[in-house]
Amino acid sequence: MQAEIVVLGSGTSMGVPTLGCGCAVCTSTDPRNRRSRPSIAVEWGDHRVVIDTGQDFREQALREKITHVDAVLYTHPHADHILGLDDLRPLSFRHHDSMPLYADDATAAVLRTVFSYTFAPDAKYPTRARVRLEPMNGQESAQIAGVRFQRIPLMHGRLAVGGYRFGNVAYLTDMNRIPEESLPLLEDLDVMILDALRWEPHPSHANVDEALGWVERVRPRQAWFTHIAHELDHAPTEAALPPHIRMAYDGLRIPITLQAETSAGERS
């Protein structure tokens, strides 16, 4: 079935423009250089799954006219990936049941602490988000509205994090290493979206050369770089890349094909 990836945000934890910076990218008039915190939505039929809700999620959702979310998948517990959770409140009120939020144990622990007024058993905040945490660890997967989402273990410096595969697409933000045991989960990809922070090395993010190396190893048919810092100007950077590797930008829509599975809602 036909689907789309919507790049809600393609920037770093500090966003682009970065506060206090007057560099050529931060002052650029190219709208592709305006990058909010990293997140995507996967849309098919009347369904939508979001991966990560950072500080910019409300503006991203308004920009893309998001009025319904079936579920949210979290990659790790850093601020630029979780702090927009509270903006799910009006969307969660539309659910007949609570909205599922999939997260590994470490991320779930942070969410329960930061949003204790939402998750505490004795929470009394009457308009708190109607959400529930669902565990997603290791290489576990879940079916959401008939589509299987597979967690991909990654390393973000010394922090174990997760990416996700759905159909022949993988989203691998905030990482600089793919463990050997995760590589079989990335075979035969049509689309790979991955971290490519800047040209210079970084202790917890892939730089452009490292990202190119991962693309060469995984060999997707098409790759898109995301989590892009203000060191990379969109147009000249993209011009230096091979034709099958492009720079993502906020609002980009990537057409994909998903395979519906028959046992919707089951865990594996």
Short mmCIF file of C-alpha atoms in Angstrom, two decimals:
data_model
loop_
_atom_site.label_atom_id
_atom_site.label_comp_id
_atom_site.label_asym_id
_atom_site.label_seq_id
_atom_site.Cartn_x
_atom_site.Cartn_y
_atom_site.Cartn_z
CA MET A 1 0.00 0.00 0.00
CA GLN A 2 1.13 3.54 -0.70
CA ALA A 3 2.44 5.61 2.21
CA GLU A 4 4.54 8.66 2.93
CA ILE A 5 7.26 9.66 5.34
CA VAL A 6 6.91 13.26 6.45
CA VAL A 7 10.12 14.78 7.81
CA LEU A 8 8.78 16.84 10.69
CA GLY A 9 12.25 17.96 11.75
CA SER A 10 15.72 17.46 10.26
CA GLY A 11 17.86 19.43 12.72
CA THR A 12 19.90 18.89 15.84
CA SER A 13 19.13 19.26 19.53
CA MET A 14 19.85 23.00 19.23
CA GLY A 15 17.95 23.46 15.98
CA VAL A 16 18.94 25.61 13.01
CA PRO A 17 19.16 28.60 13.20
CA THR A 18 21.05 28.01 16.41
CA LEU A 19 20.52 30.62 19.11
CA GLY A 20 23.23 33.28 19.16
CA CYS A 21 24.79 32.19 15.86
CA GLY A 22 25.20 34.44 12.83
CA CYS A 23 26.85 31.93 10.48
CA ALA A 24 25.93 31.68 6.80
CA VAL A 25 23.58 28.73 7.39
CA CYS A 26 21.83 30.24 10.41
CA THR A 27 21.20 33.45 8.44
CA SER A 28 20.42 31.66 5.16
CA THR A 29 17.28 32.48 3.17
CA ASP A 30 17.08 28.89 1.87
CA PRO A 31 14.08 27.43 3.79
CA ARG A 32 15.75 24.00 3.72
CA ASN A 33 18.36 25.38 6.12
CA ARG A 34 15.69 26.03 8.76
CA ARG A 35 15.75 22.80 10.74
CA SER A 36 13.62 21.92 13.74
CA ARG A 37 14.28 19.06 16.17
CA PRO A 38 14.45 15.57 14.61
CA SER A 39 11.21 13.69 14.07
CA ILE A 40 9.23 11.98 11.33
CA ALA A 41 5.66 10.87 10.73
CA VAL A 42 4.72 7.75 8.76
CA GLU A 43 1.34 8.13 7.06
CA TRP A 44 -0.81 5.56 5.25
CA GLY A 45 -4.55 5.61 4.63
CA ASP A 46 -6.13 7.22 7.71
CA HIS A 47 -3.22 6.21 9.93
CA ARG A 48 -0.20 8.05 11.24
CA VAL A 49 2.70 6.99 13.48
CA VAL A 50 5.15 9.57 14.80
CA ILE A 51 8.75 8.82 15.76
CA ASP A 52 9.88 11.15 18.58
CA THR A 53 8.20 14.28 19.89
CA GLY A 54 10.78 16.98 20.59
CA GLN A 55 10.33 20.58 21.71
CA ASP A 56 9.16 21.60 18.23
CA PHE A 57 6.46 18.96 17.86
CA ARG A 58 3.53 21.37 18.26
CA GLU A 59 4.74 23.66 15.48
CA GLN A 60 5.62 20.69 13.29
CA ALA A 61 2.14 19.22 13.76
CA LEU A 62 0.49 22.54 12.97
CA ARG A 63 2.63 22.97 9.86
CA GLU A 64 1.75 19.48 8.57
CA LYS A 65 -1.91 19.70 9.68
CA ILE A 66 -1.63 16.67 11.95
CA THR A 67 -4.97 16.04 13.64
CA HIS A 68 -4.61 12.36 14.56
CA VAL A 69 -1.76 10.12 15.72
CA ASP A 70 -2.22 6.37 16.18
CA ALA A 71 0.98 5.85 18.18
CA VAL A 72 4.39 7.32 18.96
CA LEU A 73 7.69 5.46 18.88
CA TYR A 74 10.61 6.84 20.88
CA THR A 75 14.27 6.36 19.98
CA HIS A 76 15.91 7.51 23.25
CA PRO A 77 15.30 9.86 26.18
CA HIS A 78 17.18 13.03 25.16
CA ALA A 79 15.28 16.32 25.42
CA ASP A 80 15.03 16.92 21.67
CA HIS A 81 13.18 13.61 21.30
CA ILE A 82 10.76 13.59 24.23
CA LEU A 83 9.91 17.08 25.52
CA GLY A 84 6.97 17.56 23.15
CA LEU A 85 5.08 14.64 24.69
CA ASP A 86 2.69 16.97 26.48
CA ASP A 87 1.62 18.40 23.10
CA LEU A 88 0.05 15.02 22.41
CA ARG A 89 -2.73 15.90 24.87
CA PRO A 90 -5.35 17.25 22.42
CA LEU A 91 -4.55 14.44 19.96
CA SER A 92 -4.84 11.81 22.69
CA PHE A 93 -8.32 13.06 23.64
CA ARG A 94 -9.52 11.84 20.24
CA HIS A 95 -8.65 8.22 21.08
CA HIS A 96 -11.35 5.88 22.31
CA ASP A 97 -8.62 4.29 24.40
CA SER A 98 -5.24 5.69 25.48
CA MET A 99 -2.62 6.44 22.81
CA PRO A 100 0.27 3.92 22.92
CA LEU A 101 3.81 5.24 23.31
CA TYR A 102 6.50 2.67 22.52
CA ALA A 103 9.83 3.10 24.32
CA ASP A 104 12.71 1.07 25.70
CA ASP A 105 13.00 0.73 29.46
CA ALA A 106 15.52 3.57 29.86
CA THR A 107 13.40 5.99 27.87
CA ALA A 108 10.22 4.96 29.65
CA ALA A 109 11.88 5.61 33.02
CA VAL A 110 12.79 9.16 31.98
CA LEU A 111 9.31 9.79 30.58
CA ARG A 112 7.73 8.65 33.85
CA THR A 113 9.98 11.05 35.77
CA VAL A 114 9.77 14.11 33.51
CA PHE A 115 6.03 13.67 32.98
CA SER A 116 5.13 12.31 36.39
CA TYR A 117 1.87 14.29 36.34
CA THR A 118 0.91 12.17 33.34
CA PHE A 119 2.15 8.71 34.33
CA ALA A 120 2.10 8.56 38.13
CA PRO A 121 -0.52 6.05 39.39
CA ASP A 122 -1.99 8.74 41.63
CA ALA A 123 -1.82 11.52 39.02
CA LYS A 124 -4.73 13.89 39.49
CA TYR A 125 -4.16 16.30 36.57
CA PRO A 126 -7.60 16.05 34.90
CA THR A 127 -6.51 16.98 31.37
CA ARG A 128 -3.28 14.97 31.29
CA ALA A 129 -2.44 13.17 28.07
CA ARG A 130 -4.40 9.95 27.64
CA VAL A 131 -1.36 7.85 26.82
CA ARG A 132 0.18 4.59 27.97
CA LEU A 133 3.73 3.30 27.78
CA GLU A 134 4.36 0.09 25.86
CA PRO A 135 7.79 -1.58 26.22
CA MET A 136 9.92 -1.87 23.08
CA ASN A 137 13.40 -3.21 23.80
CA GLY A 138 16.16 -4.93 21.86
CA GLN A 139 14.89 -6.12 18.49
CA GLU A 140 11.24 -6.25 19.49
CA SER A 141 8.53 -5.15 17.10
CA ALA A 142 4.90 -4.15 17.16
CA GLN A 143 2.12 -3.99 14.63
CA ILE A 144 0.30 -0.68 14.50
CA ALA A 145 -2.77 -0.47 12.26
CA GLY A 146 -1.49 -3.52 10.39
CA VAL A 147 2.07 -2.25 9.81
CA ARG A 148 5.04 -3.85 11.57
CA PHE A 149 7.57 -1.50 13.22
CA GLN A 150 10.85 -3.22 14.12
CA ARG A 151 13.22 -1.69 16.66
CA ILE A 152 16.86 -1.51 15.49
CA PRO A 153 19.49 -1.34 18.29
CA LEU A 154 22.04 1.44 17.62
CA MET A 155 24.82 3.24 19.50
CA HIS A 156 24.75 7.00 20.08
CA GLY A 157 28.26 7.41 21.46
CA ARG A 158 28.16 5.23 24.58
CA LEU A 159 24.36 5.33 24.82
CA ALA A 160 22.30 2.43 23.49
CA VAL A 161 19.40 3.83 21.45
CA GLY A 162 16.91 2.57 18.89
CA GLY A 163 16.08 3.18 15.27
CA TYR A 164 13.08 1.70 13.47
CA ARG A 165 12.38 -0.31 10.36
CA PHE A 166 8.94 -0.38 8.73
CA GLY A 167 8.55 -2.13 5.42
CA ASN A 168 11.74 -1.55 3.42
CA VAL A 169 12.46 1.75 5.19
CA ALA A 170 14.76 2.47 8.14
CA TYR A 171 14.95 5.60 10.29
CA LEU A 172 18.28 5.83 12.16
CA THR A 173 18.62 9.21 13.81
CA ASP A 174 21.10 10.03 16.61
CA MET A 175 23.68 7.32 16.05
CA ASN A 176 27.29 6.86 15.06
CA ARG A 177 27.50 3.08 15.09
CA ILE A 178 25.31 0.22 13.92
CA PRO A 179 26.12 -2.94 15.91
CA GLU A 180 26.93 -6.01 13.83
CA GLU A 181 23.86 -7.83 15.15
CA SER A 182 21.63 -5.02 13.81
CA LEU A 183 22.95 -5.11 10.24
CA PRO A 184 20.80 -8.12 9.18
CA LEU A 185 17.74 -6.05 10.15
CA LEU A 186 18.73 -3.48 7.53
CA GLU A 187 18.93 -5.72 4.48
CA ASP A 188 17.11 -4.86 1.23
CA LEU A 189 16.13 -1.29 2.12
CA ASP A 190 14.45 1.01 -0.35
CA VAL A 191 14.92 4.07 1.87
CA MET A 192 17.37 4.74 4.69
CA ILE A 193 17.20 7.96 6.72
CA LEU A 194 20.26 8.41 8.90
CA ASP A 195 22.25 10.77 11.06
CA ALA A 196 24.81 12.98 9.27
CA LEU A 197 25.61 15.85 11.61
CA ARG A 198 28.47 17.74 9.96
CA TRP A 199 31.77 17.25 8.15
CA GLU A 200 33.88 17.19 11.33
CA PRO A 201 33.94 14.10 13.59
CA HIS A 202 31.62 14.02 16.62
CA PRO A 203 31.71 11.65 19.62
CA SER A 204 28.08 10.51 19.35
CA HIS A 205 26.82 11.39 15.86
CA ALA A 206 27.88 10.18 12.43
CA ASN A 207 29.56 12.86 10.36
CA VAL A 208 29.08 12.99 6.59
CA ASP A 209 31.95 10.62 5.79
CA GLU A 210 30.80 8.11 8.41
CA ALA A 211 27.22 8.32 7.14
CA LEU A 212 28.46 7.70 3.60
CA GLY A 213 30.28 4.65 4.92
CA TRP A 214 27.11 3.27 6.52
CA VAL A 215 25.17 3.86 3.30
CA GLU A 216 27.85 1.98 1.38
CA ARG A 217 27.69 -0.90 3.83
CA VAL A 218 23.90 -1.18 4.08
CA ARG A 219 23.36 -0.33 0.39
CA PRO A 220 19.83 1.12 0.43
CA ARG A 221 18.39 2.17 -2.92
CA GLN A 222 17.97 5.71 -1.60
CA ALA A 223 19.37 7.48 1.47
CA TRP A 224 18.49 10.75 3.17
CA PHE A 225 20.68 12.53 5.70
CA THR A 226 19.02 14.03 8.79
CA HIS A 227 19.94 15.44 12.23
CA ILE A 228 21.86 18.13 10.34
CA ALA A 229 23.80 20.86 12.16
CA HIS A 230 24.41 24.43 11.04
CA GLU A 231 27.83 23.45 9.69
CA LEU A 232 26.12 21.97 6.60
CA ASP A 233 24.59 24.29 4.00
CA HIS A 234 21.85 22.34 2.21
CA ALA A 235 22.52 23.09 -1.46
CA PRO A 236 26.34 22.82 -1.63
CA THR A 237 26.37 19.76 0.65
CA GLU A 238 23.78 17.95 -1.44
CA ALA A 239 25.70 18.84 -4.63
CA ALA A 240 28.72 16.99 -3.23
CA LEU A 241 26.76 13.79 -2.54
CA PRO A 242 26.12 10.83 -4.88
CA PRO A 243 22.78 11.03 -6.70
CA HIS A 244 21.10 8.37 -4.52
CA ILE A 245 21.94 10.26 -1.31
CA ARG A 246 20.06 13.49 -0.56
CA MET A 247 19.72 15.96 2.29
CA ALA A 248 16.43 15.82 4.20
CA TYR A 249 14.65 19.03 5.16
CA ASP A 250 11.64 20.00 7.25
CA GLY A 251 8.42 19.26 5.38
CA LEU A 252 10.00 16.78 2.96
CA ARG A 253 7.61 14.01 1.91
CA ILE A 254 9.09 10.71 0.77
CA PRO A 255 6.73 8.26 -0.97
CA ILE A 256 7.14 4.66 0.20
CA THR A 257 5.32 1.34 -0.03
CA LEU A 258 4.25 -0.59 3.08
CA GLN A 259 3.06 -4.16 3.33
CA ALA A 260 0.01 -4.65 5.53
CA GLU A 261 0.16 -7.63 7.90
CA THR A 262 -2.88 -9.64 8.86
CA SER A 263 -2.50 -9.83 12.66
CA ALA A 264 -2.74 -6.11 13.44
CA GLY A 265 -1.97 -5.10 16.99
CA GLU A 266 0.09 -8.17 17.92
CA ARG A 267 3.53 -7.90 19.46
CA SER A 268 6.47 -10.02 18.38
#
